[in-house]
GROMACS .gro file of C-alpha atoms in nm:
model
  305
    1MET     CA    1 -29.294   5.111  -6.998
    2ASP     CA    2 -28.950   5.022  -7.142
    3ARG     CA    3 -29.057   5.156  -7.483
    4LEU     CA    4 -29.191   5.470  -7.316
    5GLU     CA    5 -28.856   5.520  -7.145
    6CYS     CA    6 -28.679   5.487  -7.481
    7ASP     CA    7 -28.914   5.737  -7.644
    8ARG     CA    8 -28.864   5.988  -7.363
    9MET     CA    9 -28.488   5.961  -7.392
   10PHE     CA   10 -28.498   6.004  -7.770
   11VAL     CA   11 -28.705   6.322  -7.738
   12ALA     CA   12 -28.479   6.454  -7.460
   13VAL     CA   13 -28.168   6.397  -7.673
   14ILE     CA   14 -28.315   6.598  -7.960
   15ASP     CA   15 -28.449   6.872  -7.732
   16THR     CA   16 -28.120   6.919  -7.548
   17GLY     CA   17 -27.882   6.846  -7.835
   18SER     CA   18 -27.669   6.582  -7.664
   19PHE     CA   19 -27.682   6.250  -7.484
   20ALA     CA   20 -27.511   6.400  -7.180
   21ALA     CA   21 -27.764   6.682  -7.142
   22ALA     CA   22 -28.056   6.444  -7.197
   23ALA     CA   23 -27.917   6.205  -6.938
   24ALA     CA   24 -27.881   6.489  -6.687
   25ARG     CA   25 -28.240   6.597  -6.749
   26LEU     CA   26 -28.377   6.247  -6.695
   27GLY     CA   27 -28.146   6.153  -6.410
   28THR     CA   28 -27.936   5.881  -6.569
   29SER     CA   29 -27.594   5.830  -6.730
   30SER     CA   30 -27.480   5.917  -7.081
   31GLY     CA   31 -27.416   5.551  -7.146
   32GLN     CA   32 -27.768   5.456  -7.048
   33ALA     CA   33 -27.907   5.736  -7.264
   34SER     CA   34 -27.720   5.601  -7.568
   35LYS     CA   35 -27.839   5.247  -7.494
   36LEU     CA   36 -28.204   5.352  -7.473
   37VAL     CA   37 -28.192   5.534  -7.807
   38SER     CA   38 -28.008   5.242  -7.969
   39ARG     CA   39 -28.272   5.004  -7.832
   40LEU     CA   40 -28.546   5.223  -7.982
   41GLU     CA   41 -28.372   5.225  -8.321
   42ALA     CA   42 -28.333   4.848  -8.309
   43SER     CA   43 -28.700   4.806  -8.224
   44LEU     CA   44 -28.808   5.030  -8.513
   45GLY     CA   45 -28.550   4.894  -8.756
   46VAL     CA   46 -28.434   5.240  -8.865
   47GLN     CA   47 -28.163   5.487  -8.769
   48LEU     CA   48 -28.320   5.789  -8.603
   49ILE     CA   49 -28.012   5.991  -8.511
   50MET     CA   50 -27.701   6.045  -8.725
   51ARG     CA   51 -27.406   6.049  -8.485
   52THR     CA   52 -27.068   6.212  -8.545
   53THR     CA   53 -26.792   6.307  -8.302
   54ARG     CA   54 -26.907   6.669  -8.315
   55ALA     CA   55 -27.282   6.675  -8.356
   56LEU     CA   56 -27.611   6.489  -8.369
   57SER     CA   57 -27.864   6.523  -8.647
   58LEU     CA   58 -28.196   6.359  -8.724
   59SER     CA   59 -28.241   6.125  -9.016
   60GLU     CA   60 -28.550   6.176  -9.230
   61ALA     CA   61 -28.723   5.894  -9.043
   62GLY     CA   62 -28.599   6.034  -8.714
   63ARG     CA   63 -28.745   6.376  -8.783
   64ALA     CA   64 -29.086   6.233  -8.867
   65TYR     CA   65 -29.079   6.007  -8.562
   66TYR     CA   66 -28.967   6.288  -8.331
   67GLU     CA   67 -29.248   6.521  -8.436
   68ARG     CA   68 -29.512   6.255  -8.381
   69VAL     CA   69 -29.380   6.088  -8.068
   70LYS     CA   70 -29.321   6.418  -7.887
   71SER     CA   71 -29.686   6.509  -7.939
   72LEU     CA   72 -29.795   6.164  -7.821
   73LEU     CA   73 -29.580   6.186  -7.508
   74GLU     CA   74 -29.731   6.525  -7.425
   75GLU     CA   75 -30.080   6.381  -7.467
   76PHE     CA   76 -29.988   6.080  -7.254
   77ASP     CA   77 -29.848   6.302  -6.978
   78ALA     CA   78 -30.156   6.523  -6.990
   79LEU     CA   79 -30.385   6.221  -6.961
   80ASP     CA   80 -30.176   6.081  -6.677
   81ALA     CA   81 -30.181   6.414  -6.493
   82SER     CA   82 -30.554   6.464  -6.538
   83VAL     CA   83 -30.634   6.120  -6.396
   84ARG     CA   84 -30.396   6.166  -6.104
   85ASN     CA   85 -30.523   6.515  -6.033
   86ALA     CA   86 -30.881   6.396  -6.019
   87SER     CA   87 -30.818   6.148  -5.744
   88ARG     CA   88 -30.511   6.260  -5.549
   89ALA     CA   89 -30.370   6.553  -5.359
   90PRO     CA   90 -30.096   6.747  -5.544
   91SER     CA   91 -29.769   6.561  -5.512
   92GLY     CA   92 -29.432   6.496  -5.671
   93ARG     CA   93 -29.117   6.693  -5.742
   94LEU     CA   94 -29.174   7.059  -5.830
   95ARG     CA   95 -28.877   7.239  -5.984
   96ILE     CA   96 -28.889   7.620  -5.960
   97THR     CA   97 -28.642   7.891  -6.060
   98ALA     CA   98 -28.640   8.256  -5.948
   99PRO     CA   99 -28.400   8.555  -5.942
  100ILE     CA  100 -28.149   8.540  -5.658
  101THR     CA  101 -28.234   8.860  -5.471
  102PHE     CA  102 -28.610   8.830  -5.500
  103GLY     CA  103 -28.586   8.465  -5.409
  104THR     CA  104 -28.386   8.519  -5.094
  105THR     CA  105 -28.559   8.837  -4.973
  106GLN     CA  106 -28.925   8.774  -5.059
  107LEU     CA  107 -28.999   8.435  -5.212
  108THR     CA  108 -28.841   8.196  -4.963
  109SER     CA  109 -29.089   8.266  -4.686
  110VAL     CA  110 -29.382   8.221  -4.926
  111LEU     CA  111 -29.243   7.891  -5.054
  112ASN     CA  112 -29.195   7.772  -4.696
  113GLN     CA  113 -29.564   7.838  -4.634
  114PHE     CA  114 -29.647   7.653  -4.958
  115ALA     CA  115 -29.438   7.355  -4.846
  116MET     CA  116 -29.629   7.339  -4.518
  117ALA     CA  117 -29.963   7.360  -4.699
  118PHE     CA  118 -29.874   7.082  -4.947
  119PRO     CA  119 -29.663   6.821  -4.766
  120ASP     CA  120 -29.671   6.573  -5.056
  121ILE     CA  121 -29.490   6.813  -5.291
  122ASN     CA  122 -29.110   6.799  -5.297
  123LEU     CA  123 -28.974   7.147  -5.370
  124ASP     CA  124 -28.656   7.187  -5.574
  125VAL     CA  125 -28.581   7.560  -5.595
  126SER     CA  126 -28.297   7.715  -5.793
  127PHE     CA  127 -28.211   8.084  -5.747
  128SER     CA  128 -28.035   8.228  -6.052
  129ASP     CA  129 -28.025   8.562  -6.232
  130ARG     CA  130 -27.979   8.376  -6.560
  131THR     CA  131 -28.289   8.341  -6.779
  132VAL     CA  132 -28.341   7.967  -6.748
  133ASN     CA  133 -28.494   7.772  -7.037
  134LEU     CA  134 -28.774   7.597  -6.850
  135VAL     CA  135 -28.836   7.322  -7.103
  136ASP     CA  136 -28.475   7.239  -7.190
  137GLU     CA  137 -28.363   7.243  -6.827
  138GLY     CA  138 -28.661   7.057  -6.686
  139PHE     CA  139 -28.822   7.327  -6.470
  140ASP     CA  140 -29.194   7.325  -6.394
  141ALA     CA  141 -29.229   7.698  -6.328
  142ALA     CA  142 -29.041   8.022  -6.273
  143VAL     CA  143 -29.093   8.352  -6.095
  144ARG     CA  144 -28.967   8.640  -6.307
  145ILE     CA  145 -28.944   9.018  -6.293
  146GLY     CA  146 -29.087   9.166  -6.611
  147ARG     CA  147 -29.300   8.995  -6.871
  148PRO     CA  148 -29.104   8.710  -7.032
  149ASP     CA  149 -28.972   8.758  -7.385
  150ASP     CA  150 -29.057   8.397  -7.468
  151SER     CA  151 -29.413   8.412  -7.600
  152SER     CA  152 -29.444   8.033  -7.589
  153LEU     CA  153 -29.464   8.045  -7.208
  154ILE     CA  154 -29.775   8.117  -7.005
  155ALA     CA  155 -29.728   8.414  -6.770
  156ARG     CA  156 -29.960   8.505  -6.483
  157LYS     CA  157 -29.903   8.845  -6.327
  158LEU     CA  158 -29.875   8.833  -5.948
  159CYS     CA  159 -29.820   9.201  -5.862
  160ALA     CA  160 -29.632   9.515  -5.962
  161ALA     CA  161 -29.255   9.534  -5.923
  162ARG     CA  162 -29.143   9.895  -5.886
  163ILE     CA  163 -28.799  10.041  -5.952
  164VAL     CA  164 -28.705  10.321  -5.712
  165LEU     CA  165 -28.418  10.560  -5.644
  166VAL     CA  166 -28.276  10.580  -5.291
  167ALA     CA  167 -28.001  10.765  -5.109
  168ALA     CA  168 -27.893  10.829  -4.752
  169SER     CA  169 -27.964  11.161  -4.580
  170SER     CA  170 -27.589  11.203  -4.525
  171TYR     CA  171 -27.526  11.196  -4.900
  172LEU     CA  172 -27.816  11.431  -4.978
  173ASP     CA  173 -27.701  11.678  -4.711
  174GLN     CA  174 -27.364  11.703  -4.885
  175ARG     CA  175 -27.467  11.685  -5.252
  176GLY     CA  176 -27.822  11.816  -5.253
  177MET     CA  177 -28.154  11.664  -5.354
  178PRO     CA  178 -28.205  11.596  -5.726
  179MET     CA  179 -28.531  11.753  -5.841
  180THR     CA  180 -28.548  11.609  -6.193
  181PRO     CA  181 -28.385  11.312  -6.369
  182ALA     CA  182 -28.152  11.554  -6.548
  183ASP     CA  183 -28.002  11.652  -6.210
  184LEU     CA  184 -27.855  11.300  -6.178
  185ALA     CA  185 -27.573  11.408  -6.411
  186ALA     CA  186 -27.423  11.596  -6.115
  187HIS     CA  187 -27.450  11.300  -5.875
  188ASP     CA  188 -27.262  10.982  -5.792
  189CYS     CA  189 -27.482  10.694  -5.903
  190ILE     CA  190 -27.446  10.339  -5.774
  191ILE     CA  191 -27.484  10.101  -6.067
  192ASP     CA  192 -27.672   9.773  -6.048
  193THR     CA  193 -27.526   9.575  -6.339
  194ASN     CA  194 -27.812   9.325  -6.327
  195PHE     CA  195 -28.019   9.571  -6.531
  196ARG     CA  196 -28.010   9.520  -6.908
  197ASP     CA  197 -27.879   9.877  -6.960
  198PRO     CA  198 -27.731   9.962  -6.619
  199LEU     CA  199 -27.610  10.312  -6.712
  200THR     CA  200 -27.943  10.408  -6.869
  201TRP     CA  201 -28.202  10.504  -6.607
  202ARG     CA  202 -28.560  10.532  -6.723
  203PHE     CA  203 -28.832  10.757  -6.586
  204ARG     CA  204 -29.164  10.909  -6.691
  205ASP     CA  205 -29.268  11.272  -6.681
  206LYS     CA  206 -29.494  11.390  -6.401
  207ALA     CA  207 -29.801  11.338  -6.619
  208GLY     CA  208 -29.692  10.979  -6.672
  209SER     CA  209 -29.730  11.011  -7.048
  210GLN     CA  210 -29.376  11.051  -7.181
  211PRO     CA  211 -29.066  10.842  -7.113
  212ILE     CA  212 -28.749  11.010  -6.992
  213VAL     CA  213 -28.413  10.845  -7.047
  214THR     CA  214 -28.111  10.961  -6.847
  215GLU     CA  215 -27.752  10.841  -6.882
  216VAL     CA  216 -27.575  10.821  -6.546
  217ARG     CA  217 -27.225  10.756  -6.420
  218GLY     CA  218 -27.074  10.622  -6.101
  219ARG     CA  219 -26.758  10.471  -5.965
  220ILE     CA  220 -26.933  10.187  -5.778
  221GLU     CA  221 -27.094   9.894  -5.955
  222PHE     CA  222 -27.249   9.580  -5.808
  223SER     CA  223 -27.426   9.289  -5.973
  224ASN     CA  224 -27.655   9.273  -5.670
  225ALA     CA  225 -27.932   9.512  -5.565
  226GLU     CA  226 -27.883   9.450  -5.192
  227ALA     CA  227 -27.521   9.558  -5.222
  228CYS     CA  228 -27.632   9.872  -5.408
  229VAL     CA  229 -27.874   9.963  -5.127
  230ALA     CA  230 -27.599   9.903  -4.869
  231ALA     CA  231 -27.368  10.138  -5.060
  232ALA     CA  232 -27.642  10.402  -5.076
  233GLU     CA  233 -27.704  10.364  -4.704
  234ALA     CA  234 -27.332  10.420  -4.646
  235GLY     CA  235 -27.364  10.760  -4.817
  236LEU     CA  236 -27.180  10.666  -5.136
  237GLY     CA  237 -27.443  10.782  -5.383
  238ILE     CA  238 -27.784  10.723  -5.537
  239ALA     CA  239 -27.898  10.369  -5.615
  240ARG     CA  240 -28.169  10.253  -5.853
  241VAL     CA  241 -28.310   9.922  -5.731
  242PRO     CA  242 -28.632   9.722  -5.707
  243SER     CA  243 -28.855   9.831  -5.421
  244PHE     CA  244 -28.869   9.473  -5.293
  245VAL     CA  245 -28.500   9.519  -5.205
  246ALA     CA  246 -28.515   9.878  -5.074
  247GLY     CA  247 -28.851   9.861  -4.894
  248ALA     CA  248 -28.719   9.742  -4.558
  249ARG     CA  249 -28.447  10.012  -4.546
  250LEU     CA  250 -28.697  10.279  -4.656
  251ARG     CA  251 -28.933  10.185  -4.373
  252LEU     CA  252 -28.647  10.227  -4.125
  253GLN     CA  253 -28.552  10.559  -4.293
  254ALA     CA  254 -28.200  10.430  -4.347
  255VAL     CA  255 -28.241  10.561  -4.703
  256ARG     CA  256 -28.487  10.805  -4.859
  257PRO     CA  257 -28.686  10.775  -5.183
  258LEU     CA  258 -28.596  11.017  -5.463
  259LEU     CA  259 -28.774  11.145  -5.775
  260SER     CA  260 -29.095  10.961  -5.688
  261ASP     CA  261 -29.293  11.189  -5.923
  262PHE     CA  262 -29.083  11.062  -6.212
  263GLU     CA  263 -29.095  10.692  -6.129
  264ASP     CA  264 -29.105  10.469  -6.434
  265GLU     CA  265 -29.396  10.235  -6.498
  266PRO     CA  266 -29.356   9.934  -6.271
  267ARG     CA  267 -29.251   9.603  -6.407
  268GLY     CA  268 -29.462   9.302  -6.324
  269LEU     CA  269 -29.384   9.004  -6.108
  270TYR     CA  270 -29.490   8.692  -6.299
  271ALA     CA  271 -29.534   8.322  -6.242
  272VAL     CA  272 -29.429   8.154  -6.566
  273TYR     CA  273 -29.474   7.797  -6.683
  274PRO     CA  274 -29.470   7.600  -7.010
  275PRO     CA  275 -29.804   7.542  -7.184
  276ALA     CA  276 -29.975   7.207  -7.137
  277ARG     CA  277 -30.312   7.073  -7.239
  278HIS     CA  278 -30.372   6.966  -6.879
  279LEU     CA  279 -30.164   7.167  -6.634
  280ALA     CA  280 -30.016   6.946  -6.364
  281LEU     CA  281 -30.197   6.996  -6.035
  282LYS     CA  282 -29.873   7.068  -5.848
  283VAL     CA  283 -29.804   7.361  -6.085
  284ARG     CA  284 -30.160   7.488  -6.069
  285VAL     CA  285 -30.167   7.498  -5.688
  286LEU     CA  286 -29.826   7.670  -5.682
  287VAL     CA  287 -29.937   7.946  -5.921
  288ASP     CA  288 -30.263   7.996  -5.731
  289PHE     CA  289 -30.074   8.007  -5.400
  290LEU     CA  290 -29.830   8.268  -5.531
  291ALA     CA  291 -30.113   8.478  -5.677
  292ASP     CA  292 -30.286   8.479  -5.340
  293ALA     CA  293 -29.966   8.555  -5.146
  294PHE     CA  294 -29.873   8.857  -5.361
  295ARG     CA  295 -30.224   8.991  -5.426
  296GLY     CA  296 -30.277   9.365  -5.377
  297GLN     CA  297 -30.008   9.608  -5.270
  298PRO     CA  298 -29.688   9.413  -5.202
  299VAL     CA  299 -29.578   9.405  -4.840
  300TRP     CA  300 -29.242   9.557  -4.932
  301ASP     CA  301 -29.412   9.872  -5.062
  302LYS     CA  302 -29.605   9.936  -4.740
  303GLY     CA  303 -29.506  10.176  -4.465
  304TRP     CA  304 -29.281  10.414  -4.656
  305ASN     CA  305 -29.471  10.566  -4.951
   0.00000   0.00000   0.00000
């Protein structure tokens, strides 16, 4: 097992690019990481990593060893997982990442139910609006809005994630109801800077066949959809936000939906995880649980449209 530990550290150093990052991934110190790699090199009788004060690089032998040993470790882990899964309930640490707002408003309650259903799984959940690199940062799975750009990941769609426009009746009474996306040019728009192009609002024509792109302006910007809905509810303008954020306020009629006939195609809500020959049981049961929890029309879209 000592040799296995050395091999894992070597692969982690190359994957992460530094001894410090590899040590953080595997839960040890930088000094111990360096010792394990040095021990591996001594055992093999070759230098695997060329070390300088600024960078690490693989020797020719190191590159060949890395490519082979990484594959062998993956096969070993798959074999280990398959044997464990055949005879045991799902267990172990399960690291998950999800966007902050969706995580706090919709996902937490589902994960609490999951934790009660699988008491041998230790949940480690990180909410972040940054696109986390699952492999490099040691995450087992992620929940993401929109299909991931990384084609190396496996993505299972859980449900639709709509983007809606909302405003308070007090604002609409003063400024009027926009009838088409072009009318937004005459309105105060509340900008959610979490969107990739926050000043570009996308719609589709009433037939749903042609995209419509509208440039908007506004004096209020937030990097949080909940804050944007709160500003809309206060009568400060029109907000464009995910329906999983606005749904509760729409049901209470604190805000009203706008331009529903021009709503853009919904994004998807996805469970994402790295590929593996034998998917760990803890990841499989999580993905299945999420798919069941979000099946059909999402709860946040009920009761207002």
